[in-house]
mmCIF file of C-alpha atoms in Angstrom:
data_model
loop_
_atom_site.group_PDB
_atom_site.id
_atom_site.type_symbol
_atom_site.label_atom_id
_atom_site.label_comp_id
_atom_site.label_asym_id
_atom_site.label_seq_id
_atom_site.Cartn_x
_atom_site.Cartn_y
_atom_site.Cartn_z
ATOM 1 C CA UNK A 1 -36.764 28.687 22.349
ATOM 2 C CA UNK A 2 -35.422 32.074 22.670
ATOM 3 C CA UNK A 3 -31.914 33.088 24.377
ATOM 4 C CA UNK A 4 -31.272 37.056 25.047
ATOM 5 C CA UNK A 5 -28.107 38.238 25.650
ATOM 6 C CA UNK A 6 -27.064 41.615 26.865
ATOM 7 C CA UNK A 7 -24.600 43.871 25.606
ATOM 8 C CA UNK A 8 -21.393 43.396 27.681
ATOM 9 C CA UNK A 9 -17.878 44.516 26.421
ATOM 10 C CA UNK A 10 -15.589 41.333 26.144
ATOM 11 C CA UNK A 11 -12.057 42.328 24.785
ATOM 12 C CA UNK A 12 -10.307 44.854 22.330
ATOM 13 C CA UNK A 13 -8.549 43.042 19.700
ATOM 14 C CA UNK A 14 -6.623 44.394 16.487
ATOM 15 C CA UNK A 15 -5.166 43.543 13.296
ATOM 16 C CA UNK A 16 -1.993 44.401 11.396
ATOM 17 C CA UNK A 17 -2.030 45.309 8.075
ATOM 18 C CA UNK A 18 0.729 44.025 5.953
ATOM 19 C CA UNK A 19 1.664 47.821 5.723
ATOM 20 C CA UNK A 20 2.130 47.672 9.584
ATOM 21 C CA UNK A 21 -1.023 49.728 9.883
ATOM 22 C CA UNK A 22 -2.859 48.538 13.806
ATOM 23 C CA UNK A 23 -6.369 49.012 13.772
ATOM 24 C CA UNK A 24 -8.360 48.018 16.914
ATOM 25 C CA UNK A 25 -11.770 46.938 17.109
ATOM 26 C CA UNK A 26 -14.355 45.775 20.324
ATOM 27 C CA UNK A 27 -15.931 42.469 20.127
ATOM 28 C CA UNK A 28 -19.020 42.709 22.296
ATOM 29 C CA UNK A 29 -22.200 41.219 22.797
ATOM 30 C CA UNK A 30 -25.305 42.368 21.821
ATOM 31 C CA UNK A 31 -28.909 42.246 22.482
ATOM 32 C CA UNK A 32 -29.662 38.935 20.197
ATOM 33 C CA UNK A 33 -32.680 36.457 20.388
ATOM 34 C CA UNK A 34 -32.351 33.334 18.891
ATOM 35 C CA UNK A 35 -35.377 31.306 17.687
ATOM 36 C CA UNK A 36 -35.077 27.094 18.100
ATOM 37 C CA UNK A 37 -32.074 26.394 15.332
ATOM 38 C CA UNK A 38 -32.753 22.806 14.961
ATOM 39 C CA UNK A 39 -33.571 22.739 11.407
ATOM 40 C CA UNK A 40 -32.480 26.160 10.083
ATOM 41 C CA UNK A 41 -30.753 29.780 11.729
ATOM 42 C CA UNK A 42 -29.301 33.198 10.594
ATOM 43 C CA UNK A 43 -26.981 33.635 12.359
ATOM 44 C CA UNK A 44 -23.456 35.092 13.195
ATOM 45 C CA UNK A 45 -20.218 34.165 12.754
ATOM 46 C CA UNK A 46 -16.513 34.270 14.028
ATOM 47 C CA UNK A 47 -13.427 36.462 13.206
ATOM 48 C CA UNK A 48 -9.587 35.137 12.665
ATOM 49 C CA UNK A 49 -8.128 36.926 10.449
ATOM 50 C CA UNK A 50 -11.690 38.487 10.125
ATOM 51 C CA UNK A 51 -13.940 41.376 9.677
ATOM 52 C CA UNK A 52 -16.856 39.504 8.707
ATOM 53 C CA UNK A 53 -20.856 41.106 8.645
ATOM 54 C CA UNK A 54 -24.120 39.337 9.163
ATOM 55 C CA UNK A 55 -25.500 37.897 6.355
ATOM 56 C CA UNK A 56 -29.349 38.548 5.924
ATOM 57 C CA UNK A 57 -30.315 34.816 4.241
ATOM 58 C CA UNK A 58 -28.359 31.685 5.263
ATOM 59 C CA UNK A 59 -29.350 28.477 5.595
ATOM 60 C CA UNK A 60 -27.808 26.398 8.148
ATOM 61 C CA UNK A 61 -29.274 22.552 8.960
ATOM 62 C CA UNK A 62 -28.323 19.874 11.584
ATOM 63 C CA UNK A 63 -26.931 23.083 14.212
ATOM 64 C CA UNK A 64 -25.441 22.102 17.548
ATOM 65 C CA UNK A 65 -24.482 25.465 18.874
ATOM 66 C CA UNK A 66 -22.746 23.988 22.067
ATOM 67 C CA UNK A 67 -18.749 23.726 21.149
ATOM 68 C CA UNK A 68 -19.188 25.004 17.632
ATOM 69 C CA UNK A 69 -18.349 27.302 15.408
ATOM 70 C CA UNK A 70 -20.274 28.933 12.495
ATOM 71 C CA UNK A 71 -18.830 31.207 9.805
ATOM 72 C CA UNK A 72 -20.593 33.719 7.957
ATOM 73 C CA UNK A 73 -18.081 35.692 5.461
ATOM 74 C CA UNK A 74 -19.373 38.861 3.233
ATOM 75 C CA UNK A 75 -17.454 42.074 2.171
ATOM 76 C CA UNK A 76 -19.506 45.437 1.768
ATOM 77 C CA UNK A 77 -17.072 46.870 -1.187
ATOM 78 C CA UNK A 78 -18.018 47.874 -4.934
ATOM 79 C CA UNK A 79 -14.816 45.904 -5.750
ATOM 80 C CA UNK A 80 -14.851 42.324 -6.717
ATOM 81 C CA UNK A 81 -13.297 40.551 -4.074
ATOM 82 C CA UNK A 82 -11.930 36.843 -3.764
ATOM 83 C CA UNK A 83 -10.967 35.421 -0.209
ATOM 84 C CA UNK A 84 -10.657 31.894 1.266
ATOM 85 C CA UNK A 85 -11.575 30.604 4.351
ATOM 86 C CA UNK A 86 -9.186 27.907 5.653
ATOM 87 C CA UNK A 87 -9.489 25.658 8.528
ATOM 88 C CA UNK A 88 -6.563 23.628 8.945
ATOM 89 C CA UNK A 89 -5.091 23.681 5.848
ATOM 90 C CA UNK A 90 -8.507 22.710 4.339
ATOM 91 C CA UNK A 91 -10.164 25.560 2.230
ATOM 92 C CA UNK A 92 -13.887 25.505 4.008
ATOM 93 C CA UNK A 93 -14.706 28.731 1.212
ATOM 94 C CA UNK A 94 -13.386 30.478 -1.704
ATOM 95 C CA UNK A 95 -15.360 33.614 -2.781
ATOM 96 C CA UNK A 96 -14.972 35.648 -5.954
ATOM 97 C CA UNK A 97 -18.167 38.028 -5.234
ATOM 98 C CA UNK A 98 -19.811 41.639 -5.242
ATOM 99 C CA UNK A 99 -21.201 41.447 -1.893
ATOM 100 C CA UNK A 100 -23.843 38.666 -2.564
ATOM 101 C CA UNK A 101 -24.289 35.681 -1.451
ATOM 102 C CA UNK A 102 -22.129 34.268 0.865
ATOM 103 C CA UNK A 103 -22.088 30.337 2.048
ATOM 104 C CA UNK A 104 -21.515 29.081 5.624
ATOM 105 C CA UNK A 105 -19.530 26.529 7.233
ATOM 106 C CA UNK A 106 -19.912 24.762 10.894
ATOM 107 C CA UNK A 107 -17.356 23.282 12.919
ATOM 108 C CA UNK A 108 -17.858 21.247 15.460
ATOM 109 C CA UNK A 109 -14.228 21.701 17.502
ATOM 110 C CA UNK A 110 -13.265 23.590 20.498
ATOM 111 C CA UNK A 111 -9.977 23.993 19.482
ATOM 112 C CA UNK A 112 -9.861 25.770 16.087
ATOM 113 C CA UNK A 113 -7.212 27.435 13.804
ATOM 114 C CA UNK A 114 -8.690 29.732 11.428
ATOM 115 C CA UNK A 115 -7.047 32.274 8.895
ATOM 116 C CA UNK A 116 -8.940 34.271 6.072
ATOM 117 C CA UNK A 117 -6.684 35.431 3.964
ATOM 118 C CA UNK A 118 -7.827 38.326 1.634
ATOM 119 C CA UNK A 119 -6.304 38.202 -1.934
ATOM 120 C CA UNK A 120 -7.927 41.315 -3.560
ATOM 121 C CA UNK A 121 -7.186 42.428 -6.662
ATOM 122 C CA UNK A 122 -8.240 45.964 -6.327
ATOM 123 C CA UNK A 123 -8.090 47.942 -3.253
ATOM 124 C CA UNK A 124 -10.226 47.555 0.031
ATOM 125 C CA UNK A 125 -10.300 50.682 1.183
ATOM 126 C CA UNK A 126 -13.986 51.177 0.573
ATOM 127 C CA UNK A 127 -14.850 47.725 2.170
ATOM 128 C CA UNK A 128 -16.518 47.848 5.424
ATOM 129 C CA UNK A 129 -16.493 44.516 7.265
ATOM 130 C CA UNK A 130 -17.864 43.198 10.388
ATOM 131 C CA UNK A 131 -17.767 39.705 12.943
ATOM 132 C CA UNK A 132 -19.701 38.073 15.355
ATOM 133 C CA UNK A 133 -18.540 34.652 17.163
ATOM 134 C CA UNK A 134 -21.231 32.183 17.668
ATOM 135 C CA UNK A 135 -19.702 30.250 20.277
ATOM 136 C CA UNK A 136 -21.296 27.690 22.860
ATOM 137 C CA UNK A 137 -24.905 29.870 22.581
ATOM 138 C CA UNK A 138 -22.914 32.990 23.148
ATOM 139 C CA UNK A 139 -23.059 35.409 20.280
ATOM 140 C CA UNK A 140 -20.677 37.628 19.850
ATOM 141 C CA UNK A 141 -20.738 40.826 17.524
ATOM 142 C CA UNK A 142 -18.208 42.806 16.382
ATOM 143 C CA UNK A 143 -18.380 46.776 15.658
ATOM 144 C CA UNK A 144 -18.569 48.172 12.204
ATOM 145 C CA UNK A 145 -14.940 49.301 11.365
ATOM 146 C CA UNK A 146 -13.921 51.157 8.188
ATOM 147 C CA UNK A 147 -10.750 48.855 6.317
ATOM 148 C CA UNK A 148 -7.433 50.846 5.874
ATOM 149 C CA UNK A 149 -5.766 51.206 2.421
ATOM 150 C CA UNK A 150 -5.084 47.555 1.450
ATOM 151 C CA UNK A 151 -3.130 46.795 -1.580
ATOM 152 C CA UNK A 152 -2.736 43.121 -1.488
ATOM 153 C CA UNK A 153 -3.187 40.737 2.045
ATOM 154 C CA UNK A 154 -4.401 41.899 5.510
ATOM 155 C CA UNK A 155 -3.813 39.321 8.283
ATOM 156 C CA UNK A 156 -5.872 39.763 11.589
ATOM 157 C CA UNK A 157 -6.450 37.084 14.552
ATOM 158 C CA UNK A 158 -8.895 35.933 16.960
ATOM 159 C CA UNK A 159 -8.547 35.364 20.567
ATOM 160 C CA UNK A 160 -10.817 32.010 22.000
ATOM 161 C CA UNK A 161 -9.978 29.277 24.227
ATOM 162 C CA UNK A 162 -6.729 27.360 23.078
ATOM 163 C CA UNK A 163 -6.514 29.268 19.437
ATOM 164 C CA UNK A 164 -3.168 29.637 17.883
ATOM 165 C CA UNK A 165 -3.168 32.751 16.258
ATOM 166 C CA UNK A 166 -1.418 33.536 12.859
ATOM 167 C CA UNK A 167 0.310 36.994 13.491
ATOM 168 C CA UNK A 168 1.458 38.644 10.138
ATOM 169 C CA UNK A 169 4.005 41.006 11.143
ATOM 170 C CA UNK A 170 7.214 42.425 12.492
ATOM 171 C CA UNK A 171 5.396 43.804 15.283
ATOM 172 C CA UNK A 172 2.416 41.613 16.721
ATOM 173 C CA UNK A 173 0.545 43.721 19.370
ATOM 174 C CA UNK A 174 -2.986 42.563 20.548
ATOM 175 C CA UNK A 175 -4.771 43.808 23.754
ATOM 176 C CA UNK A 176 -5.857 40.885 26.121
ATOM 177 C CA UNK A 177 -6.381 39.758 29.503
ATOM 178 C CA UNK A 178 -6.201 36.482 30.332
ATOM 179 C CA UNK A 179 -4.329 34.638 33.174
ATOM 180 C CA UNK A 180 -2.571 31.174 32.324
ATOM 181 C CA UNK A 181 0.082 30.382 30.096
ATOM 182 C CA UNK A 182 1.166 31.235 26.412
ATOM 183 C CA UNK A 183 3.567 29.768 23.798
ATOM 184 C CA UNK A 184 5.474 31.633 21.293
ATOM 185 C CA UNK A 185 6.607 29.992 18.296
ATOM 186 C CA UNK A 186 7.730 31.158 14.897
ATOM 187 C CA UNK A 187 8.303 28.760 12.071
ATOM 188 C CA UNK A 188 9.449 29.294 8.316
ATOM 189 C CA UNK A 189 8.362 25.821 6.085
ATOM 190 C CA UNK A 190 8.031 23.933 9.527
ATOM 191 C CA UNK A 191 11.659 25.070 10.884
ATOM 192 C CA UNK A 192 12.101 27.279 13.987
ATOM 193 C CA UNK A 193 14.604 29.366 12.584
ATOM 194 C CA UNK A 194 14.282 32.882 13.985
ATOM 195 C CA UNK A 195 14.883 35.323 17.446
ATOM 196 C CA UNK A 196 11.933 36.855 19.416
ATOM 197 C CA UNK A 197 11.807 39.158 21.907
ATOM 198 C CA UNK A 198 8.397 38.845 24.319
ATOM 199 C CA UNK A 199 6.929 41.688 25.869
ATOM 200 C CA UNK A 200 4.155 41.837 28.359
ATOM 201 C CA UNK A 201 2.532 44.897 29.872
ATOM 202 C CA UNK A 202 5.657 46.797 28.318
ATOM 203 C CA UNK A 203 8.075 44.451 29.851
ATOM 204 C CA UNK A 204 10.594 42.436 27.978
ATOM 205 C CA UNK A 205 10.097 38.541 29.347
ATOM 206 C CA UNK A 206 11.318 36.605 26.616
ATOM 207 C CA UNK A 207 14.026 36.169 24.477
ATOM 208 C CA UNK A 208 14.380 33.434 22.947
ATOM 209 C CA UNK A 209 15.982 31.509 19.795
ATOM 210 C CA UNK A 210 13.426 29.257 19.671
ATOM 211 C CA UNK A 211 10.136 28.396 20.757
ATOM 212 C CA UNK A 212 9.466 30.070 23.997
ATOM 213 C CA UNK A 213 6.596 29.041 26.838
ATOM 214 C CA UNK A 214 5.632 31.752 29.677
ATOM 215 C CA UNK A 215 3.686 29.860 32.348
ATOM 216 C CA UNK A 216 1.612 31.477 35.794
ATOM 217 C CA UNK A 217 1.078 34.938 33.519
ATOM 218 C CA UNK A 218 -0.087 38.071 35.503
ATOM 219 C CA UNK A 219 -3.311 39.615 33.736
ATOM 220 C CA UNK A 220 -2.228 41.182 30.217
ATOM 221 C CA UNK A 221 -3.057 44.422 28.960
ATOM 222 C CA UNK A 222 -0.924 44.506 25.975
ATOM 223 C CA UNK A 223 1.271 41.667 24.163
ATOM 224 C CA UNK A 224 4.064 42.234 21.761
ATOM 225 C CA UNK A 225 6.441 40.025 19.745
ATOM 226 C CA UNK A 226 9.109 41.993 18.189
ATOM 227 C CA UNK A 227 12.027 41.043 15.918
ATOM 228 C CA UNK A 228 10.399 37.809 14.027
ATOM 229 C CA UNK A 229 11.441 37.260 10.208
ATOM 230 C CA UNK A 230 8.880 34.533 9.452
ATOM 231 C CA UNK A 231 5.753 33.966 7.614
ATOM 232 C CA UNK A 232 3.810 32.350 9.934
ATOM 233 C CA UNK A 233 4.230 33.361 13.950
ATOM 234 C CA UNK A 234 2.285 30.747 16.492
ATOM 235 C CA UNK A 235 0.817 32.081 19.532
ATOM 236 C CA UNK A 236 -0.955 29.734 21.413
ATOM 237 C CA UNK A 237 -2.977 30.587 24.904
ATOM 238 C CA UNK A 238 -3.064 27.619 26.569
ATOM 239 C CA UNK A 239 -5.687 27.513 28.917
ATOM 240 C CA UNK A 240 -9.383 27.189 29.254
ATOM 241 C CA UNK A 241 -10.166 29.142 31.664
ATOM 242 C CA UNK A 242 -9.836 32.405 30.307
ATOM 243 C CA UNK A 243 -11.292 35.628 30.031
ATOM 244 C CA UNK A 244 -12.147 39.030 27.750
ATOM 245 C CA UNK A 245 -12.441 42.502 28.674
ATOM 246 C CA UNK A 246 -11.579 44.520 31.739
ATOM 247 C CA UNK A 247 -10.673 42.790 34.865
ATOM 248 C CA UNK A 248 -13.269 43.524 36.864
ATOM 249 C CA UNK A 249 -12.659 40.831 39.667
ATOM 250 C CA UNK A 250 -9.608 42.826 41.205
ATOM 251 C CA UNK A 251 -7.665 39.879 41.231
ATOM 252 C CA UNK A 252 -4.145 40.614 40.041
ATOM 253 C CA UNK A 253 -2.343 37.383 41.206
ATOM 254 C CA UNK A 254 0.092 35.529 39.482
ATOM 255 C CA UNK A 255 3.662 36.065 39.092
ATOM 256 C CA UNK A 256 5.033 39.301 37.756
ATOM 257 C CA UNK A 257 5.843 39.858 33.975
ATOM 258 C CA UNK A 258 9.488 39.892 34.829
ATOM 259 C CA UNK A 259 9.648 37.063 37.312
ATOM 260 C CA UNK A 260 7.681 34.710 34.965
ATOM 261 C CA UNK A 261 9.097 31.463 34.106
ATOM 262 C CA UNK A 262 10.757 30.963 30.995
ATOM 263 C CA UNK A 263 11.255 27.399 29.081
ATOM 264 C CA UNK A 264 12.778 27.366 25.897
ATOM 265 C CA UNK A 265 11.887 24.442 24.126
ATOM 266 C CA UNK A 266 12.021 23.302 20.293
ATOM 267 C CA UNK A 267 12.174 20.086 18.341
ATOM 268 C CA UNK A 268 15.484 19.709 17.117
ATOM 269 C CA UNK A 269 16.595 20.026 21.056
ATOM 270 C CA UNK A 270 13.733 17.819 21.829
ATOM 271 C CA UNK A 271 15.639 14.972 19.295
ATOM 272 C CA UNK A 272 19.265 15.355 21.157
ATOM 273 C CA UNK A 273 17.774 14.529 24.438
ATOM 274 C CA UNK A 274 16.096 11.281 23.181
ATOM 275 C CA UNK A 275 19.253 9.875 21.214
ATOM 276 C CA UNK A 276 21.602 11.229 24.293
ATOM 277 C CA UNK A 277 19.190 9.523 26.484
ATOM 278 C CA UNK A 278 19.071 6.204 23.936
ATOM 279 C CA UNK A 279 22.606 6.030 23.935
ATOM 280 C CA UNK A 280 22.941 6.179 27.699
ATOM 281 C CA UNK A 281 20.389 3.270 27.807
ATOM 282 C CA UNK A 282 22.566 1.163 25.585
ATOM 283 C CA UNK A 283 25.415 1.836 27.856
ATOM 284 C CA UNK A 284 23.916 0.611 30.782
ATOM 285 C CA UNK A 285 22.337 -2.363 29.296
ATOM 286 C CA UNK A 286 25.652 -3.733 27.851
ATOM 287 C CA UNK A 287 27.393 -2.829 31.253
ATOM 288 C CA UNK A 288 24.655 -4.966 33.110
ATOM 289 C CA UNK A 289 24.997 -8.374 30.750
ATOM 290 C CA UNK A 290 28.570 -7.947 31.312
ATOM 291 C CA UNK A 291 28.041 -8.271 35.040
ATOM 292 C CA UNK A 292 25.575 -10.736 34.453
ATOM 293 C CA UNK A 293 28.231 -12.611 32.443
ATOM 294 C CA UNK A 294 30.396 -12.796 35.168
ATOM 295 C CA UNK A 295 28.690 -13.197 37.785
ATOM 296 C CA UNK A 296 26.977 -16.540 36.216
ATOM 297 C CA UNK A 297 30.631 -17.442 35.283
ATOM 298 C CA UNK A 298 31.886 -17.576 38.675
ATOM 299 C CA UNK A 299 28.484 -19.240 39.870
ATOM 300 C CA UNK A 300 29.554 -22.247 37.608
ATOM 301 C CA UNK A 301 33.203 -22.110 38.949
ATOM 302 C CA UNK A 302 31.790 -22.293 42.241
ATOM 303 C CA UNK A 303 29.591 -25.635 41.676
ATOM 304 C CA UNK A 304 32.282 -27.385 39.827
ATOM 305 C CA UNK A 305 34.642 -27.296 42.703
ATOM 306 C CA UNK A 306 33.204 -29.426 44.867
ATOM 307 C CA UNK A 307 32.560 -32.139 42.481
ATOM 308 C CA UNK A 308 36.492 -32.197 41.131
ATOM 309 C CA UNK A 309 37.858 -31.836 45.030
ATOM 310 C CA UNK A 310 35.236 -35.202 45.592
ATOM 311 C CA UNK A 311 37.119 -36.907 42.202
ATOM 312 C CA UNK A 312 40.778 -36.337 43.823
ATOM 313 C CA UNK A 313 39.994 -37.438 47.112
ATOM 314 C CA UNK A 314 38.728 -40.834 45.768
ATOM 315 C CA UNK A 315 41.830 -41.658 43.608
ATOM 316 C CA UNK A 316 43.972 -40.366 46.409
ATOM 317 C CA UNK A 317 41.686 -43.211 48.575
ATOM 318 C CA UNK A 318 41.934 -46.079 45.372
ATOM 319 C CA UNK A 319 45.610 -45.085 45.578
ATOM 320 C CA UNK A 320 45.658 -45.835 49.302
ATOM 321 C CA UNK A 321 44.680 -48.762 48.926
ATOM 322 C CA UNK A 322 46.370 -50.360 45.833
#
C-alpha cells in the first residue's frame, strides 16, 4: 500500500530561545510514499519543543498510524549532545550521542503533551535540526533550519489538536490560525501565581490574574502572552476542529478579538464556591428539619385533642349522673 501526499503549506510556527531569540520555521507536507507499515517503517516524526531530522534506519513494529504519534529524534552537530524526550512526565528517550543512532517511540493518544528539552553541554550553534509529524497517515515535514547560539536550554512547541504547549519565555509569540477556543494558564510548582496579558492579532484581550479562557476566537494570525514570571506557561487550544496555514476559505466569522469573552477561572476560586455552596446546603437542610419538627409537633397536638375533649365530656356525663 502506498499513500502520496502533496506538498501543501500548513502553518508557520516558532520557537524562543531562552536568550529570547524567535526563530520561525514552516511545517509542510511533502511528496512522501509510504510502503504497507505493518511489520516495520522509516518514517517521520513530530516536533514539541523540536527540530528533529529523519532518521535513515529505524525500526518500528506493531504501527497503527491512525491517532498516533511517532518520534524520531537526531541532532546533525560535531558536539556531543544529550536530550530527553518526555511524554507526560515519563522520559520516552535520553540521548548522549554524535549524531548516530537514534531510537523511536509510538504513542497511541490524540491528545499529547510533549517537551524535548535540550541540555547541551557545548554549544548548538552548528546543529542543524529538522521535524516531520506523522499524524493520522498525514506526514508532515519540517524545513531545514540552522539553530541560533544556544548556551544551555532551547524550548520550542508544537501546535496539534488539543496540545498544551510549554512556552519558555517572557514573550510567547507563535503564528496560528485556528478558530475555537484557547486557555491560558501559567503555573509555578502547580500554583497559579502570576499576571498575563493576552494578545491576539495585536490586540490586548486578556488580562488576567489567573487562568484565563477566550471562547468563539476570530481566526489568529499572531498570539502573544506577555508579562508571565513562571517556568512552565499552559496554552491549551481546545478544539478539534482546527486548522494550519492561510485561511483560504474566506471565512472570517467569529467574534472580534476585543469583543471575545473572557472567563477567569482557577482552582483555589473553584474551592470557595464549593465550601460557600456546602455551607449554604447545611443551612437549608437544618432550616427544613426544623420545620419538619414543628410541623409534626403540632400534627400530634392536633390528634390528641380530640381524644382528651372525649375523656372530659364522659366524667362531666359520670358526674351527671352520680
Amino acid at each position: 500500500m502506498h499513500v502520496k501526499y502533496v506538498p501543501t503549506v500548513l502553518a508557520t510556527l516558532g520557537f524562543i530561545t531562552a536568550t529570547g531569540t524567535t526563530v520561525n520555521f514552516t511545517i509542510e507536507t511533502k511528496e512522501f510514499d509510504q510502503k504497507d507499515c505493518s511489520t516495520s517503517c522509516l518514517y517521520g516524526l513530530i516536533a514539541d519543543n523540536d527540530k528533529f531530522i529523519l532518521h535513515s534506519s529505524l525500526k518500528i513494529s506493531n504501527i497503527i498510524p491512525i491517532a498516533n504519534l511517532i518520534l524520531i529524534v537526531e541532532v546533525k552537530t560535531t558536539k556531543s549532545v544529550k536530550f530527553a524526550v518526555i511524554y507526560q512526565e515519563d522520559i520516552l528517550v535520553c540521548l548522549n550521542r554524535t549524531g548516530q543512532e537514534v531510537e523511536c517511540y509510538m504513542i497511541k493518544e490524540d491528545y499529547f503533551n510533549i517537551t524535548i528539552k535540550y541540555n547541551a553541554t557545548s554549544k548548538l550553534s552548528e546543529a542543524s535540526l529538522k521535524v516531520a509529524v506523522s499524524y493520522e497517515r498525514k506526514y508532515f515535514f519540517g524545513n531545514v533550519i540552522q539553530l541560533p547560539h544556544i548556551s544551555d536550554t532551547m524550548k520550542s512547541t508544537l501546535l496539534l489538536n488539543n496540545d498544551r504547549l510549554p512556552l519558555m519565555s517572557h514573550k510567547c509569540e507563535t503564528d496560528l490560525i485556528r478558530k475555537g477556543s484557547l486557555h491560558f494558564c501559567c503555573e509555578e510548582n502547580n500554583i497559579v501565581k502570576t499576571t498575563a496579558i493576552i494578545k491576539i492579532n495585536g490586540v490586548v484581550v486578556s488580562k488576567s490574574e489567573r487562568c484565563a479562557e477566550i471562547q468563539m476566537l476570530p481566526s489568529i494570525e499572531t498570539l502573544t502572552i506577555l508579562d508571565f514570571e513562571c517556568s512552565f506557561c499552559d496554552v491549551q487550544l481546545l478544539t478539534s476542529s482546527c486548522y494550519y496555514g492561510n485561511d483560504t476559505s474566506g471565512d472570517t466569522s467569529g467574534d472580534p478579538p476585543d469583543k471575545a469573552k473572557i472567563k477567569d477561572d482557577s482552582s483555589s476560586h473553584h474551592y470557595e464556591l464549593i465550601i460557600m455552596f456546602g455551607i449554604i446546603m447545611a443551612i437549608l437542610i437544618l432550616i427544613l428539619i426544623c420545620v419538619a419538627f414543628i410541623c409534626i409537633k403540632q400534627v400530634k397536638e392536633r390528634n390528641e385533642r380530640p381524644g382528651q375533649a372525649e375523656q372530659e365530656s364522659m366524667i362531666s356525663n359520670v358526674t351527671t349522673r352520680l
